[in-house]
CSV table of C-alpha atoms in Angstrom, one decimal:
chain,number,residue,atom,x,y,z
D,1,UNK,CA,-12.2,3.4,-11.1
D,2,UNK,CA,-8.0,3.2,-10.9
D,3,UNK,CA,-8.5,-0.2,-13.6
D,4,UNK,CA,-7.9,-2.5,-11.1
D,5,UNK,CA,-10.8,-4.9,-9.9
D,6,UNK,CA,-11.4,-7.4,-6.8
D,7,UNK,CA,-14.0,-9.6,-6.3
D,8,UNK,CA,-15.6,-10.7,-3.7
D,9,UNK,CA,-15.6,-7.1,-1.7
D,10,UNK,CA,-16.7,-8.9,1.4
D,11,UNK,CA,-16.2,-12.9,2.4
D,12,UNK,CA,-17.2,-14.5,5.5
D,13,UNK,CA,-15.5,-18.2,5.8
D,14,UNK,CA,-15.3,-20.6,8.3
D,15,UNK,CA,-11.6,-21.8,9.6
D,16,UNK,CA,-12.4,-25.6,7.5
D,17,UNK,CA,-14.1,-23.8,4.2
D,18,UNK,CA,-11.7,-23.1,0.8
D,19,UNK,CA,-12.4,-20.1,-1.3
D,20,UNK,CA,-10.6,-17.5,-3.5
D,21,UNK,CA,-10.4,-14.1,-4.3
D,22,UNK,CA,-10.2,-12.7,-7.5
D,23,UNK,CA,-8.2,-9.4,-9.0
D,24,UNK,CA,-7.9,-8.4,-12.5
D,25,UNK,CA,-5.9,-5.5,-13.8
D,26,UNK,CA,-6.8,-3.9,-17.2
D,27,UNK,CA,-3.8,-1.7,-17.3
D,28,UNK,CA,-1.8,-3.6,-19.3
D,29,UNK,CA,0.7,-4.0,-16.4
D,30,UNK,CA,3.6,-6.4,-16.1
D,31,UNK,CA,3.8,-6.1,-11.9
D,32,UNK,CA,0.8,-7.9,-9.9
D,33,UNK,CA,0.9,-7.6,-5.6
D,34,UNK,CA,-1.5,-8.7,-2.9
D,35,UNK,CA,-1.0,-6.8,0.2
D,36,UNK,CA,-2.9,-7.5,3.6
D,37,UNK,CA,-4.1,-4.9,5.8
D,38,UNK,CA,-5.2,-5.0,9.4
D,39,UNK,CA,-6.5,-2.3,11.5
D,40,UNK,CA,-3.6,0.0,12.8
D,41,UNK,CA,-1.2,-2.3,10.9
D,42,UNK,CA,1.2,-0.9,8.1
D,43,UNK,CA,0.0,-2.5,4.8
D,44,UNK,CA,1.9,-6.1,4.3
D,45,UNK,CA,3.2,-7.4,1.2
D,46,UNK,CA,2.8,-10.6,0.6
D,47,UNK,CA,3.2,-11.7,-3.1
D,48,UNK,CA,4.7,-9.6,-6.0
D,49,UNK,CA,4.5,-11.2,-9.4
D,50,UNK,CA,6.0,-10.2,-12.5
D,51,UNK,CA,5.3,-11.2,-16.0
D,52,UNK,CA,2.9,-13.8,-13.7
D,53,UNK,CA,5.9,-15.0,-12.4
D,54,UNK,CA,6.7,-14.9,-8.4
D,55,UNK,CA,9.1,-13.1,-7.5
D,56,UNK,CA,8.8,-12.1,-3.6
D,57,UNK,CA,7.4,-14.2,-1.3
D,58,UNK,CA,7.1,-12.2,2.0
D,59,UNK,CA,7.2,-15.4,4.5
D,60,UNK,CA,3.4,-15.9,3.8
D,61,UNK,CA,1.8,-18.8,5.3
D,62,UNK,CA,0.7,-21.6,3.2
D,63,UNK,CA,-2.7,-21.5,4.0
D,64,UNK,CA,-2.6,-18.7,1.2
D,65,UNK,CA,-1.9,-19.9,-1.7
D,66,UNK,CA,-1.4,-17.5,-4.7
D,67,UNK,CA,-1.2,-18.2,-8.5
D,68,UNK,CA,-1.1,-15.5,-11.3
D,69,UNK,CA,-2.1,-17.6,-14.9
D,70,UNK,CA,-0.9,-14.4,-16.9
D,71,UNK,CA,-0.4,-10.7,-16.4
D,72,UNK,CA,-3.9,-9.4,-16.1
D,73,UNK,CA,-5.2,-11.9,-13.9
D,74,UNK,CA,-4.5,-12.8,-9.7
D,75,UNK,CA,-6.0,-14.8,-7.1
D,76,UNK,CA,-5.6,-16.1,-3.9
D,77,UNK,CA,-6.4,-19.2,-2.8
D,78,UNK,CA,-7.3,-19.5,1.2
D,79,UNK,CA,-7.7,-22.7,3.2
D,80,UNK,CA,-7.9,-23.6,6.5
D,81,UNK,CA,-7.2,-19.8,7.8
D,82,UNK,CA,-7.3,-18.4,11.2
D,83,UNK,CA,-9.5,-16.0,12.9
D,84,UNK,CA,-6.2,-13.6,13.0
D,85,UNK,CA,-6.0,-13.9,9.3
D,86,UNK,CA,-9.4,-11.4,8.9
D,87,UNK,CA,-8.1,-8.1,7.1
D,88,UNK,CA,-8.8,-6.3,3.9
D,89,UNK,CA,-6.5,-8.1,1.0
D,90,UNK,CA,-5.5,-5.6,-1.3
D,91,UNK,CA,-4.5,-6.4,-4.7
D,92,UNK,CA,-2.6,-3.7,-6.6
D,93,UNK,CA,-0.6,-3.2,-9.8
D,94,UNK,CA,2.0,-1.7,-11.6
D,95,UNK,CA,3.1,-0.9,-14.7
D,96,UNK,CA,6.9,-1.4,-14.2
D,97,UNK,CA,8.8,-4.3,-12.0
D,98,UNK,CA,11.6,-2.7,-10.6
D,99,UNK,CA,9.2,-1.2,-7.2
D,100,UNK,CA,9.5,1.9,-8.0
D,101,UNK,CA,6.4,2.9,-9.7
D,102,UNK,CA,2.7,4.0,-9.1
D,103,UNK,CA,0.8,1.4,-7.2
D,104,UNK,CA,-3.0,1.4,-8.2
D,105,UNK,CA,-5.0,-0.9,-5.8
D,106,UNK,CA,-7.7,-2.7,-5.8
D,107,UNK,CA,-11.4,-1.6,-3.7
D,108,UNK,CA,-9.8,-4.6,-1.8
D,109,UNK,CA,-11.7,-7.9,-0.3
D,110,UNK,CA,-12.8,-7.8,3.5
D,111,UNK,CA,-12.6,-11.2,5.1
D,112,UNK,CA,-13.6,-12.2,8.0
D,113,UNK,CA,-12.8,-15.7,9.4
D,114,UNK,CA,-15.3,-17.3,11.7
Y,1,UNK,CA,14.8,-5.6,5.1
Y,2,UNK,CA,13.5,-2.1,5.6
Y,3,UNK,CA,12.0,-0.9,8.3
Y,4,UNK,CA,9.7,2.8,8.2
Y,5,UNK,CA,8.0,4.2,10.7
Y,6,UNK,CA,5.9,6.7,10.9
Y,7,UNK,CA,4.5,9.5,13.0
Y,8,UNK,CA,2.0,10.3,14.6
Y,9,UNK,CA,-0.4,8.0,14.5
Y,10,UNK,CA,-3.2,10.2,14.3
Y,11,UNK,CA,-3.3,14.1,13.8
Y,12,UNK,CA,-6.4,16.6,14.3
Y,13,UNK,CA,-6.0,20.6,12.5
Y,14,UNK,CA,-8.8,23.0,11.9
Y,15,UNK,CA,-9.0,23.7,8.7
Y,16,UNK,CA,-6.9,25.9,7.3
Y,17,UNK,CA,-3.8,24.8,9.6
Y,18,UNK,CA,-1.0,23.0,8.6
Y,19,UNK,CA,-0.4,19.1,8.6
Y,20,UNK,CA,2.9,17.5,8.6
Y,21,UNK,CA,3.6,13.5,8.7
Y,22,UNK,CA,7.2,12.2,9.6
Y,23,UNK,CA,8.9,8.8,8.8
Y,24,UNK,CA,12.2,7.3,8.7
Y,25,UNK,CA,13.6,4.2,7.1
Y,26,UNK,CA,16.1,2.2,8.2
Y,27,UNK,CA,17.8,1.1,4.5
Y,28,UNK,CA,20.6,3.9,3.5
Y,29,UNK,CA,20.1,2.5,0.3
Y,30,UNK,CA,16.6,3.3,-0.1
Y,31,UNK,CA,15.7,5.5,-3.2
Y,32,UNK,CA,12.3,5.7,-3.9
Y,33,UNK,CA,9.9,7.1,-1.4
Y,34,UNK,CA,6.1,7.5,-2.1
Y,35,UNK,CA,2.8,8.8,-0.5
Y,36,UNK,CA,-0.8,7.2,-0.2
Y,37,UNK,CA,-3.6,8.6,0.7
Y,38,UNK,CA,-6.9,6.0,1.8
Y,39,UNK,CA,-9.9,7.5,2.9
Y,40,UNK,CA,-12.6,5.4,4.9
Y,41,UNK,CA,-13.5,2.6,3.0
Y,42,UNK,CA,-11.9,3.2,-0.2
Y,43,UNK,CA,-9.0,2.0,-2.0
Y,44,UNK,CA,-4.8,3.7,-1.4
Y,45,UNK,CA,-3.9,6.6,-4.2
Y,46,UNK,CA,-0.9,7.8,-4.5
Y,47,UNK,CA,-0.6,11.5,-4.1
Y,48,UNK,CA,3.1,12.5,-4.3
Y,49,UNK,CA,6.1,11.0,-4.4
Y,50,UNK,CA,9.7,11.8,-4.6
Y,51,UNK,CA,12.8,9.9,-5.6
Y,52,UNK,CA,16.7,10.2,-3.8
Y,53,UNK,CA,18.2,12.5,-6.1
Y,54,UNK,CA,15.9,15.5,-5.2
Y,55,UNK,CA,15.3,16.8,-1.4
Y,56,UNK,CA,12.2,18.5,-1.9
Y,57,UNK,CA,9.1,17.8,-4.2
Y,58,UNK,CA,5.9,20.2,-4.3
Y,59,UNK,CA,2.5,19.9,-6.1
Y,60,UNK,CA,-0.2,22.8,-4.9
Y,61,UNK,CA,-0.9,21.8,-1.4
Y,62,UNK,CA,1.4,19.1,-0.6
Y,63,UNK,CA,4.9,19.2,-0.3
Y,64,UNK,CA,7.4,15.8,0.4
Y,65,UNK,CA,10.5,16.3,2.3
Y,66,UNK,CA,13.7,14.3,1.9
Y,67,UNK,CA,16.6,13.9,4.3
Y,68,UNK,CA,18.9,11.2,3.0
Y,69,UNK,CA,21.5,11.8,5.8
Y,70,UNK,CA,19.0,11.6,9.0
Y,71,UNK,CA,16.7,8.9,7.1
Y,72,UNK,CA,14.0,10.5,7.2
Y,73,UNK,CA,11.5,11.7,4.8
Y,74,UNK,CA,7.8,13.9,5.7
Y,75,UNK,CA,4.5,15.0,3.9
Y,76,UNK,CA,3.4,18.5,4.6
Y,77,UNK,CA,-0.3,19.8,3.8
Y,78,UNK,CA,-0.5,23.2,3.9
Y,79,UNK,CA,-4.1,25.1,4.4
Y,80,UNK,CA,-5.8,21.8,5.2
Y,81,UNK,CA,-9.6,20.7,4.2
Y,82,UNK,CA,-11.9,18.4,5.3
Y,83,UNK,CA,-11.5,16.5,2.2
Y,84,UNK,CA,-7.9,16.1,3.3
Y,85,UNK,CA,-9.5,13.8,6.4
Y,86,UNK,CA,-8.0,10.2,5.6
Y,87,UNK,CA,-5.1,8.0,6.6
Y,88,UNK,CA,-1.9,8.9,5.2
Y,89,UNK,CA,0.8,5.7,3.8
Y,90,UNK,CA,4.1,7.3,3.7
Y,91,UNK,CA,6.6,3.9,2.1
Y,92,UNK,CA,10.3,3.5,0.8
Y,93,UNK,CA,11.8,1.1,-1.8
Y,94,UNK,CA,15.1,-0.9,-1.0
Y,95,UNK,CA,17.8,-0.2,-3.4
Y,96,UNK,CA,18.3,-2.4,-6.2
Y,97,UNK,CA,20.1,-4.9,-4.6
Y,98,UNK,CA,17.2,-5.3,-2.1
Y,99,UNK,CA,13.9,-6.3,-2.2
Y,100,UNK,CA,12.0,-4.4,-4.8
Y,101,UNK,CA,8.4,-3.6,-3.3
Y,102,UNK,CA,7.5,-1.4,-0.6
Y,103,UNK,CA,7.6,-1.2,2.4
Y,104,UNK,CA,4.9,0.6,4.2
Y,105,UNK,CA,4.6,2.4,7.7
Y,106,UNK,CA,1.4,2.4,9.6
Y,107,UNK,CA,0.0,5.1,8.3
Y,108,UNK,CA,-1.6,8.5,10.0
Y,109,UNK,CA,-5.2,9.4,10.2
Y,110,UNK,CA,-5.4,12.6,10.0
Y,111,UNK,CA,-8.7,14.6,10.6
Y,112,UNK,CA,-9.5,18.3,9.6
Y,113,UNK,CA,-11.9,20.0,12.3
Y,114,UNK,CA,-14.3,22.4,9.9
């Protein structure tokens, strides 16, 4: 167990349903990330928060919608997604905020959209 | 942005051979370059990584490669085991006037024939 925890592990949602996912961190990092990973498909970033506050956006659409209330804590909320948007969504952290530290990930959420 | 990518795709040794994983980046101002390892159905670990200022890095079996010049940067495993089977992340940072979080290529899975 790396310290980093996501919950649900699997989802299965319909393209009209809204639901979140759920990563805490009890690191005591300052860095929070969701990544995105499809089958033979580098890992994506898509959010990077420090000290719970945005700082990359990677061109996400707005059917994902994240939100960080403090350090320790991440979720993403989905709505209205696509079928292409199944993938495992990887939440990581890291103790720094400069990039260039160890990433420790999340057992990551599988979703599937019907 | 950055750009890596990585090769090959997949990779198949008998145990005991040697492993190695290329990538290259496209940011000359790139100075961080790390190494995951995922194995099926389990979260990324980093395993080794190695900053610009060195060109080699080495921990028992595994050894990172730097080549600042060409761009290029590669993971060698050296008497490979099947507990080496998994898909291999290499990644590079931007610089500091770039965008701070990785960028991943799309990984290698790399199997270890007993």
């Amino acid at each position: 167990e790396t310290g980093v925890t996501q919950t649900p592990r699997h989802l299965v949602m319909g393209m009209t349903n809204k639901k979140s996912l759920k990563c805490e961190q009890h690191l005591g990092h300052n860095a929070m990330y969701w990544y995105k990973q499809s089958a033979k498909k580098p890992l994506e970033l898509m959010f990077v928060y420090n000290f719970k506050e945005q700082t990359e956006n990677n061109s996400v659409p707005s059917r994902f919608s994240p939100e960080c209330p403090n350090s320790s804590h991440l979720f993403l909320h989905l709505h209205t997604l696509q079928p292409e948007d199944s993938a495992l969504y990887l939440c990581a952290s890291s103790q720094g905020t400069n990039g260039g530290e160890k990433l420790f990930f999340g057992s990551g959420t599988q979703l599937s959209v019907l | 942005g950055e750009n890596v990518e990585q090769h090959p795709s997949t990779l198949s040794v008998q145990e005991g051979d040697s492993a190695v994983i290329k990538c290259t980046y496209s940011d000359s101002a790139s100075n961080y370059f790390p190494w995951y390892k995922q194995e099926l159905g389990k979260r990324p670990q980093l395993i080794i990584d190695i900053r610009s200022n060195v060109g080699e890095k080495k921990d028992q079996r595994i050894a990172v490669t730097l080549n600042k010049t060409a761009k290029h940067f590669s993971l060698h495993i050296t008497e490979t085991q099947p507990e080496d089977s998994a898909v291999y992340f290499c990644a590079a940072r931007e610089g500091d006037t770039g965008r701070r979080a990785l960028t991943f290529g799309s990984g290698t899975r790399l199997q270890v024939q007993p």
